[in-house]
Short mmCIF file of C-alpha atoms and ligand atoms in Angstrom, two decimals:
data_model
loop_
_atom_site.label_atom_id
_atom_site.label_comp_id
_atom_site.label_asym_id
_atom_site.label_seq_id
_atom_site.Cartn_x
_atom_site.Cartn_y
_atom_site.Cartn_z
CA MET A 1237 11.75 -24.27 3.34
CA LYS A 1238 15.17 -23.05 2.16
CA ALA A 1239 16.88 -19.71 2.22
CA ILE A 1240 17.32 -18.05 -1.17
CA ARG A 1241 20.61 -16.31 -1.86
CA ILE A 1242 20.13 -12.78 -3.22
CA ALA A 1243 23.76 -11.62 -3.02
CA ASP A 1244 27.08 -12.82 -1.59
CA ASP A 1245 26.33 -13.82 2.03
CA VAL A 1246 22.85 -12.24 1.80
CA TRP A 1247 19.81 -14.47 1.94
CA TRP A 1248 16.05 -14.14 1.75
CA VAL A 1249 14.62 -15.98 4.73
CA GLY A 1250 11.03 -14.75 4.72
CA ALA A 1251 7.69 -16.50 4.48
CA ILE A 1252 5.01 -16.82 1.84
CA ASP A 1253 1.46 -16.35 2.97
CA TRP A 1254 -0.40 -17.96 0.06
CA ASN A 1255 -3.78 -17.75 1.75
CA ALA A 1256 -3.78 -14.21 3.10
CA ARG A 1257 -6.99 -12.64 1.81
CA HIS A 1258 -7.14 -9.64 4.10
CA PHE A 1259 -4.56 -7.22 5.38
CA HIS A 1260 -4.72 -4.41 8.00
CA GLY A 1261 -7.78 -6.11 9.47
CA HIS A 1262 -10.21 -6.21 6.60
CA THR A 1263 -9.24 -2.90 4.98
CA TYR A 1264 -7.23 -4.47 2.11
CA THR A 1265 -8.19 -7.53 0.11
CA THR A 1266 -5.07 -9.47 -0.80
CA LYS A 1267 -6.38 -11.61 -3.63
CA ARG A 1268 -2.90 -12.84 -4.53
CA GLY A 1269 -1.77 -13.43 -0.92
CA THR A 1270 1.41 -11.81 0.36
CA THR A 1271 4.89 -12.46 1.60
CA TYR A 1272 6.79 -11.31 4.65
CA ASN A 1273 10.34 -10.78 3.62
CA ALA A 1274 13.23 -11.06 6.02
CA TYR A 1275 16.90 -11.01 5.01
CA LEU A 1276 19.93 -12.64 6.61
CA ILE A 1277 23.38 -11.17 6.25
CA VAL A 1278 26.20 -13.54 7.12
CA ASP A 1279 29.23 -11.52 8.24
CA GLU A 1280 31.25 -11.25 11.48
CA LYS A 1281 28.05 -9.87 12.97
CA ILE A 1282 25.22 -12.13 11.73
CA THR A 1283 22.33 -9.89 11.06
CA LEU A 1284 18.63 -10.35 10.32
CA VAL A 1285 16.96 -7.46 8.52
CA ASP A 1286 13.23 -7.46 9.52
CA ALA A 1287 11.30 -10.59 10.36
CA VAL A 1288 7.89 -12.08 9.59
CA TYR A 1289 4.34 -12.13 10.94
CA GLY A 1290 4.07 -14.18 14.15
CA PRO A 1291 2.23 -17.22 12.67
CA PHE A 1292 5.11 -17.59 10.18
CA THR A 1293 7.96 -17.59 12.67
CA ASP A 1294 8.72 -21.31 12.19
CA GLU A 1295 8.93 -20.89 8.39
CA MET A 1296 11.47 -18.11 8.81
CA ILE A 1297 13.51 -20.04 11.37
CA GLN A 1298 13.57 -23.13 9.09
CA ARG A 1299 14.95 -21.00 6.28
CA ILE A 1300 17.54 -19.36 8.53
CA ARG A 1301 18.69 -22.82 9.72
CA THR A 1302 19.52 -23.81 6.14
CA VAL A 1303 22.33 -21.13 6.29
CA ILE A 1304 23.37 -20.84 9.95
CA PRO A 1305 22.20 -21.93 13.37
CA VAL A 1306 19.56 -19.34 14.29
CA GLU A 1307 21.20 -19.08 17.76
CA LYS A 1308 24.15 -17.27 16.05
CA ILE A 1309 22.14 -14.16 15.13
CA ASP A 1310 23.90 -11.10 16.67
CA ALA A 1311 21.80 -8.25 15.35
CA ILE A 1312 18.26 -7.62 14.19
CA ILE A 1313 17.37 -4.56 12.17
CA ALA A 1314 13.79 -3.52 12.95
CA ASN A 1315 12.95 -1.33 9.97
CA HIS A 1316 9.29 -1.26 11.02
CA ILE A 1317 7.41 -2.52 14.08
CA GLU A 1318 4.10 -3.41 12.46
CA PRO A 1319 3.33 -7.03 13.44
CA ASP A 1320 3.68 -8.36 9.90
CA HIS A 1321 7.40 -7.64 10.29
CA SER A 1322 7.97 -7.80 14.05
CA GLY A 1323 5.60 -10.53 15.13
CA ALA A 1324 8.35 -13.15 15.09
CA TYR A 1325 10.62 -11.25 17.49
CA PRO A 1326 9.47 -12.68 20.85
CA GLU A 1327 9.87 -16.32 19.69
CA LEU A 1328 13.05 -15.60 17.76
CA LEU A 1329 14.69 -13.87 20.71
CA LYS A 1330 14.12 -16.95 22.87
CA LEU A 1331 16.59 -18.66 20.52
CA CYS A 1332 19.08 -15.83 20.30
CA PRO A 1333 18.50 -13.90 23.54
CA ASN A 1334 21.73 -11.89 23.14
CA ALA A 1335 20.80 -10.41 19.78
CA LYS A 1336 20.73 -6.64 19.70
CA LEU A 1337 17.96 -4.76 17.94
CA TYR A 1338 18.45 -1.60 15.92
CA GLY A 1339 15.75 0.73 14.70
CA SER A 1340 14.43 4.26 14.93
CA ALA A 1341 13.74 5.71 18.42
CA ARG A 1342 10.02 5.38 17.71
CA ALA A 1343 10.53 1.70 16.90
CA GLY A 1344 12.12 1.05 20.28
CA GLN A 1345 9.19 2.69 22.07
CA GLY A 1346 6.65 0.88 19.91
CA LEU A 1347 8.13 -2.54 20.30
CA GLU A 1348 7.88 -2.33 24.07
CA ARG A 1349 4.22 -1.27 23.75
CA TYR A 1350 3.44 -4.16 21.42
CA TYR A 1351 5.27 -6.99 23.16
CA HIS A 1352 5.47 -5.78 26.79
CA GLN A 1353 9.04 -6.95 27.19
CA LYS A 1354 12.45 -5.29 27.30
CA PHE A 1355 14.60 -5.48 24.17
CA ASP A 1356 18.33 -4.80 23.93
CA PHE A 1357 17.52 -1.93 21.61
CA THR A 1358 19.76 0.75 20.05
CA PRO A 1359 18.12 3.70 18.40
CA VAL A 1360 19.58 4.82 15.07
CA LYS A 1361 18.88 7.74 12.83
CA THR A 1362 19.45 8.74 9.20
CA GLY A 1363 23.13 8.57 8.29
CA ASP A 1364 24.12 6.25 11.14
CA LYS A 1365 26.14 3.26 10.07
CA LEU A 1366 26.60 -0.19 11.58
CA SER A 1367 29.66 -2.25 10.60
CA LEU A 1368 28.96 -5.94 10.36
CA GLY A 1369 32.62 -6.85 9.60
CA LYS A 1370 33.14 -6.75 5.82
CA LYS A 1371 29.74 -5.21 5.15
CA THR A 1372 28.25 -1.94 6.36
CA LEU A 1373 24.64 -0.96 6.95
CA ARG A 1374 23.48 2.61 6.67
CA PHE A 1375 20.11 3.73 8.05
CA ILE A 1376 17.54 6.03 6.45
CA GLU A 1377 14.52 7.03 8.54
CA ILE A 1378 11.26 7.37 6.64
CA PRO A 1379 8.82 8.53 9.34
CA MET A 1380 5.12 8.23 8.43
CA ILE A 1381 5.90 6.18 5.30
CA HIS A 1382 3.81 4.73 6.64
CA TRP A 1383 4.24 4.57 10.42
CA PRO A 1384 6.25 6.94 12.68
CA ASP A 1385 8.89 4.23 13.26
CA SER A 1386 9.45 3.34 9.58
CA MET A 1387 13.01 3.10 8.31
CA MET A 1388 15.00 1.74 5.37
CA THR A 1389 18.43 0.16 5.55
CA TYR A 1390 21.09 0.32 2.86
CA LEU A 1391 23.78 -2.36 2.51
CA GLU A 1392 26.69 -0.36 1.11
CA GLU A 1393 28.96 -3.03 -0.30
CA ASP A 1394 26.15 -4.84 -2.19
CA GLN A 1395 24.17 -1.68 -3.01
CA ILE A 1396 20.95 -3.21 -1.70
CA LEU A 1397 18.24 -0.96 -0.27
CA PHE A 1398 16.12 -2.89 2.22
CA SER A 1399 13.05 -0.66 1.75
CA ASN A 1400 10.63 -2.39 4.05
CA ASP A 1401 6.98 -1.56 3.05
CA ALA A 1402 8.04 0.99 0.36
CA PHE A 1403 8.04 -0.47 -3.16
CA GLY A 1404 6.31 -3.65 -1.89
CA GLN A 1405 3.35 -5.60 -3.25
CA HIS A 1406 0.93 -8.12 -1.75
CA TYR A 1407 1.91 -10.89 -4.09
CA ALA A 1408 2.51 -14.45 -2.96
CA THR A 1409 4.88 -16.20 -5.36
CA ASN A 1410 7.76 -18.66 -5.27
CA GLU A 1411 9.81 -16.12 -7.23
CA ARG A 1412 11.81 -13.48 -5.45
CA PHE A 1413 12.59 -10.99 -8.22
CA ASP A 1414 10.84 -8.63 -10.59
CA ASP A 1415 12.33 -10.29 -13.66
CA GLU A 1416 10.82 -13.66 -12.71
CA VAL A 1417 7.15 -12.67 -12.57
CA PRO A 1418 4.71 -11.12 -15.13
CA TRP A 1419 5.44 -7.37 -15.26
CA GLU A 1420 1.80 -6.34 -15.58
CA ILE A 1421 0.75 -8.30 -12.49
CA LEU A 1422 3.74 -6.92 -10.56
CA MET A 1423 2.96 -3.30 -11.41
CA GLU A 1424 -0.73 -3.75 -10.75
CA GLU A 1425 0.02 -5.10 -7.25
CA ALA A 1426 2.63 -2.44 -6.56
CA ALA A 1427 0.17 0.36 -7.57
CA LYS A 1428 -2.64 -1.29 -5.60
CA TYR A 1429 -0.37 -1.35 -2.53
CA TYR A 1430 0.51 2.27 -2.95
CA ALA A 1431 -3.13 3.31 -3.52
CA ASN A 1432 -4.53 1.47 -0.56
CA ILE A 1433 -1.74 2.08 1.95
CA LEU A 1434 0.65 4.78 0.97
CA TRP A 1435 -1.47 7.24 -0.95
CA PRO A 1436 -2.19 9.48 2.06
CA PHE A 1437 1.54 9.94 2.60
CA SER A 1438 2.36 11.03 -0.97
CA HIS A 1439 3.64 14.46 0.07
CA LEU A 1440 6.14 12.79 2.44
CA ILE A 1441 7.05 10.16 -0.17
CA ALA A 1442 7.75 12.84 -2.75
CA LYS A 1443 10.14 14.63 -0.35
CA LYS A 1444 11.79 11.37 0.71
CA LEU A 1445 12.41 10.37 -2.94
CA VAL A 1446 14.20 13.70 -3.46
CA GLU A 1447 16.21 13.20 -0.28
CA LEU A 1448 17.10 9.69 -1.41
CA ALA A 1449 18.20 10.97 -4.85
CA GLU A 1450 20.36 13.60 -3.14
CA MET A 1451 22.13 10.85 -1.15
CA ASN A 1452 23.43 9.54 -4.47
CA LEU A 1453 23.35 5.94 -3.27
CA PRO A 1454 24.00 3.49 -6.08
CA ILE A 1455 21.03 1.09 -5.85
CA ARG A 1456 21.56 -2.30 -7.49
CA MET A 1457 18.57 -3.91 -5.79
CA ILE A 1458 15.58 -2.79 -3.80
CA ALA A 1459 14.74 -5.62 -1.40
CA THR A 1460 11.18 -5.05 -0.18
CA SER A 1461 9.36 -6.49 2.78
CA HIS A 1462 6.37 -7.68 0.71
CA GLY A 1463 6.29 -9.45 -2.67
CA VAL A 1464 9.27 -9.54 -4.93
CA SER A 1465 12.39 -7.41 -5.00
CA TRP A 1466 13.48 -5.09 -7.76
CA ARG A 1467 16.81 -6.06 -9.36
CA LYS A 1468 16.23 -5.74 -13.11
CA GLU A 1469 15.77 -2.02 -13.21
CA PRO A 1470 15.14 -0.67 -9.68
CA ARG A 1471 14.88 2.79 -11.21
CA LYS A 1472 11.54 1.83 -12.76
CA ILE A 1473 9.71 1.43 -9.48
CA ILE A 1474 11.28 4.62 -8.12
CA THR A 1475 10.00 6.46 -11.22
CA ALA A 1476 6.53 4.94 -10.70
CA TYR A 1477 6.59 6.15 -7.08
CA GLU A 1478 7.59 9.63 -8.21
CA ARG A 1479 4.61 9.70 -10.54
CA TRP A 1480 2.20 8.27 -7.94
CA ALA A 1481 3.42 10.62 -5.23
CA ALA A 1482 2.85 13.61 -7.60
CA ASN A 1483 -0.79 12.52 -8.00
CA VAL A 1484 -0.48 12.37 -11.79
CA THR A 1485 -3.84 11.12 -13.22
CA ASP A 1486 -5.31 9.73 -16.43
CA PRO A 1487 -8.34 11.39 -18.06
CA LYS A 1488 -10.66 8.75 -16.77
CA ILE A 1489 -13.79 8.75 -14.52
CA VAL A 1490 -14.69 6.19 -11.87
CA ILE A 1491 -18.40 5.97 -10.90
CA VAL A 1492 -19.07 4.31 -7.52
CA TYR A 1493 -22.56 3.86 -6.19
CA GLU A 1494 -24.85 1.81 -4.01
CA THR A 1495 -28.54 1.36 -4.76
CA MET A 1496 -31.56 0.23 -2.73
CA TRP A 1497 -34.25 -0.51 -5.39
CA GLY A 1498 -32.33 0.19 -8.57
CA SER A 1499 -33.04 3.86 -9.14
CA THR A 1500 -29.50 5.04 -8.24
CA ALA A 1501 -28.14 2.20 -10.36
CA LYS A 1502 -30.24 3.43 -13.36
CA MET A 1503 -28.87 6.92 -12.82
CA ALA A 1504 -25.30 5.56 -12.64
CA ARG A 1505 -25.61 3.75 -15.93
CA LYS A 1506 -27.11 6.80 -17.64
CA ILE A 1507 -24.35 9.01 -16.23
CA ALA A 1508 -21.80 6.52 -17.56
CA GLU A 1509 -23.42 6.78 -21.02
CA GLY A 1510 -22.94 10.55 -20.86
CA VAL A 1511 -19.31 10.16 -19.90
CA ALA A 1512 -18.72 7.73 -22.75
CA ALA A 1513 -20.52 9.99 -25.22
CA SER A 1514 -17.83 12.63 -24.48
CA GLY A 1515 -15.14 10.15 -25.35
CA VAL A 1516 -13.85 9.76 -21.78
CA LYS A 1517 -13.08 6.29 -20.36
CA TYR A 1518 -14.96 5.19 -17.28
CA GLU A 1519 -15.28 2.39 -14.84
CA ILE A 1520 -18.47 1.81 -12.85
CA HIS A 1521 -18.76 -0.08 -9.57
CA ASP A 1522 -21.65 -1.05 -7.33
CA ILE A 1523 -19.73 -0.87 -4.08
CA ALA A 1524 -22.05 -3.46 -2.49
CA ALA A 1525 -20.92 -6.01 -5.10
CA THR A 1526 -17.32 -5.01 -5.74
CA ASP A 1527 -14.19 -5.25 -3.69
CA ARG A 1528 -13.13 -1.91 -2.22
CA THR A 1529 -9.41 -2.53 -2.73
CA GLU A 1530 -9.98 -2.94 -6.47
CA VAL A 1531 -12.18 0.14 -6.68
CA ILE A 1532 -9.54 2.26 -4.94
CA TYR A 1533 -6.96 0.89 -7.41
CA ASP A 1534 -9.13 2.09 -10.27
CA MET A 1535 -9.64 5.50 -8.66
CA PHE A 1536 -5.91 5.87 -8.02
CA SER A 1537 -5.31 6.62 -11.75
CA ALA A 1538 -8.57 8.46 -12.45
CA LYS A 1539 -9.06 12.25 -12.62
CA GLY A 1540 -12.82 12.22 -11.99
CA TYR A 1541 -14.96 10.64 -9.30
CA ILE A 1542 -18.74 10.39 -9.49
CA VAL A 1543 -20.29 8.93 -6.32
CA GLY A 1544 -23.90 8.01 -5.74
CA SER A 1545 -26.19 6.52 -3.14
CA SER A 1546 -29.82 6.01 -2.36
CA ASN A 1547 -30.96 7.59 0.83
CA HIS A 1548 -31.13 5.24 3.80
CA ASP A 1549 -32.32 6.34 7.23
CA SER A 1550 -30.47 9.57 7.89
CA GLY A 1551 -27.69 9.11 5.37
CA MET A 1552 -26.13 6.98 2.64
CA LEU A 1553 -26.45 3.23 2.28
CA PRO A 1554 -24.01 1.50 4.68
CA ASN A 1555 -21.51 0.13 2.13
CA MET A 1556 -21.22 3.63 0.70
CA VAL A 1557 -20.68 5.16 4.14
CA SER A 1558 -17.80 2.76 4.74
CA PHE A 1559 -16.34 3.36 1.25
CA MET A 1560 -16.53 7.20 1.54
CA GLU A 1561 -14.82 7.10 4.97
CA PHE A 1562 -12.03 5.02 3.50
CA LEU A 1563 -11.65 7.39 0.53
CA LYS A 1564 -11.55 10.34 2.89
CA GLY A 1565 -8.63 8.80 4.73
CA LEU A 1566 -6.66 8.46 1.49
CA HIS A 1567 -6.82 12.22 0.80
CA PRO A 1568 -6.81 12.03 -3.00
CA LYS A 1569 -5.28 15.19 -4.42
CA ASN A 1570 -5.77 16.82 -7.82
CA ARG A 1571 -9.16 15.16 -8.43
CA ILE A 1572 -12.54 16.51 -9.48
CA GLY A 1573 -15.94 14.98 -8.70
CA CYS A 1574 -19.62 15.21 -8.01
CA ALA A 1575 -22.47 13.30 -6.29
CA PHE A 1576 -25.83 11.90 -7.25
CA GLY A 1577 -28.55 9.64 -5.97
CA SER A 1578 -32.25 8.92 -5.41
CA TYR A 1579 -34.39 9.40 -2.32
CA GLY A 1580 -37.99 9.28 -1.13
CA TRP A 1581 -38.44 12.08 1.34
CA SER A 1582 -34.99 13.16 2.55
CA GLY A 1583 -32.06 13.86 0.26
CA ILE A 1584 -29.53 13.88 3.07
CA ALA A 1585 -27.44 11.04 1.60
CA ILE A 1586 -26.60 13.13 -1.47
CA LYS A 1587 -25.58 16.09 0.69
CA LYS A 1588 -23.40 13.86 2.81
CA LEU A 1589 -21.79 12.32 -0.27
CA GLU A 1590 -20.89 15.72 -1.54
CA GLU A 1591 -19.60 16.87 1.83
CA THR A 1592 -17.43 13.76 2.18
CA LEU A 1593 -16.02 14.19 -1.26
CA LYS A 1594 -15.07 17.79 -0.35
CA GLU A 1595 -13.53 16.65 2.99
CA SER A 1596 -11.50 14.08 0.98
CA GLY A 1597 -9.96 16.94 -0.96
CA VAL A 1598 -11.86 16.36 -4.21
CA GLU A 1599 -12.93 19.52 -6.05
CA ILE A 1600 -16.68 19.55 -6.64
CA VAL A 1601 -17.19 20.75 -10.24
CA GLN A 1602 -20.96 20.57 -10.55
CA PRO A 1603 -23.95 20.56 -8.17
CA ALA A 1604 -25.22 17.13 -7.03
CA LEU A 1605 -28.01 15.50 -9.00
CA SER A 1606 -30.91 13.89 -7.20
CA VAL A 1607 -34.13 12.15 -8.14
CA VAL A 1608 -37.24 11.39 -6.03
CA TYR A 1609 -38.04 7.67 -6.06
CA ALA A 1610 -37.36 6.61 -9.66
CA PRO A 1611 -35.99 8.65 -12.60
CA ASP A 1612 -38.36 9.33 -15.49
CA GLU A 1613 -37.13 9.84 -19.08
CA ALA A 1614 -36.41 13.57 -18.58
CA GLN A 1615 -34.42 12.82 -15.45
CA LEU A 1616 -32.43 10.09 -17.20
CA ALA A 1617 -31.63 12.61 -19.87
CA ALA A 1618 -30.41 14.93 -17.12
CA CYS A 1619 -28.20 12.06 -15.83
CA HIS A 1620 -26.72 11.69 -19.32
CA GLU A 1621 -26.02 15.43 -19.42
CA PHE A 1622 -24.56 15.25 -15.86
CA GLY A 1623 -22.08 12.59 -17.05
CA ARG A 1624 -21.26 14.45 -20.23
CA LYS A 1625 -20.50 17.67 -18.30
CA ILE A 1626 -18.06 16.12 -15.86
CA ALA A 1627 -16.37 14.31 -18.74
CA GLU A 1628 -15.83 17.74 -20.31
CA PHE A 1629 -14.23 18.95 -17.04
CA VAL A 1630 -11.94 15.89 -17.07
CA LYS A 1631 -10.90 16.58 -20.65
CA ALA A 1632 -10.25 20.24 -19.88
CA VAL A 1633 -7.73 19.70 -17.07
FE1 FEO D 1350 4.12 -4.42 6.04
FE2 FEO D 1350 3.49 -1.44 7.60
O1 FEO D 1350 3.69 -3.33 7.47
#
């Protein structure tokens, strides 16, 4: 477990979590694992930028020891207090008890709440600088991107932006840089990360990107806290974030449904045929059989959403309930959609689907379509027409 040099006297000393399959509880499926990136700056003041998730503390310490004795750490920059970055602090601080922590004021409060111990903590704010000797750190708060405490740190002399969660990916790999991994996989994981974690904060991200541009900081490298860092053309991931934060979409429809006895599934397939007949691309997912993280990734680029469920008790089927609640939390903007489904004696599921779509911020462009028990030929034809119509809406915007 060695440190990896990323610039003069700057080292990656993080950990690779090859087997992580879930993140944020079970809200995010990390099929490619993840990394927790920490960075060591060796200067007069020996400084660690971020740390790793608690179970990976030993791996980080081993890597640090290949550069300096860990006991020599003078300063720790806490860009973000979420446990995947701060979990190592209590054990680490037993080895370097005199190390001072720096972070946003909210980080100081949050760390005490998490770890129930006092830290030698100095709050910093945007524009504050910390001299390490030859090198200088400059802090940039990014509140609610994606926690109130979140911050980025810029290393002036090396033009490295330690961006914490921003620009990251859940991608376990031995490589540390964008030019060492397949570009398609990297961008897929970066977009998936944005879609499943950062999407609700797009309005703040858009503003922060403008603010960052106005700072005119030359950025040679963006060193993230998850996945690989961007050194080839850091501008490319910033441009991608600008597009994602603006909720730019492709003329594509995603159909998501859950079915009890196959009627809603039949409707979904016929709706998809109608969409395809209009020449609009679609993806179709049975949410009971498909990973939610991947579905959200597909929806992230799509203009149209069609959601369906059979009725169950007094609402939707349970996987669809969970999915719709998750979607609502993401607040997709600039999307159109509609609902459909089958029922026996109460069509409440379809009403709830439509209501939840509206609450998510999706514009309902045509009335919901429902069928009692199983669709007959005429109703299947209506499903085809239903798909065709929403495809026309997608083409028109
Ligand atoms: Fe990677 Fe918000 O923690």
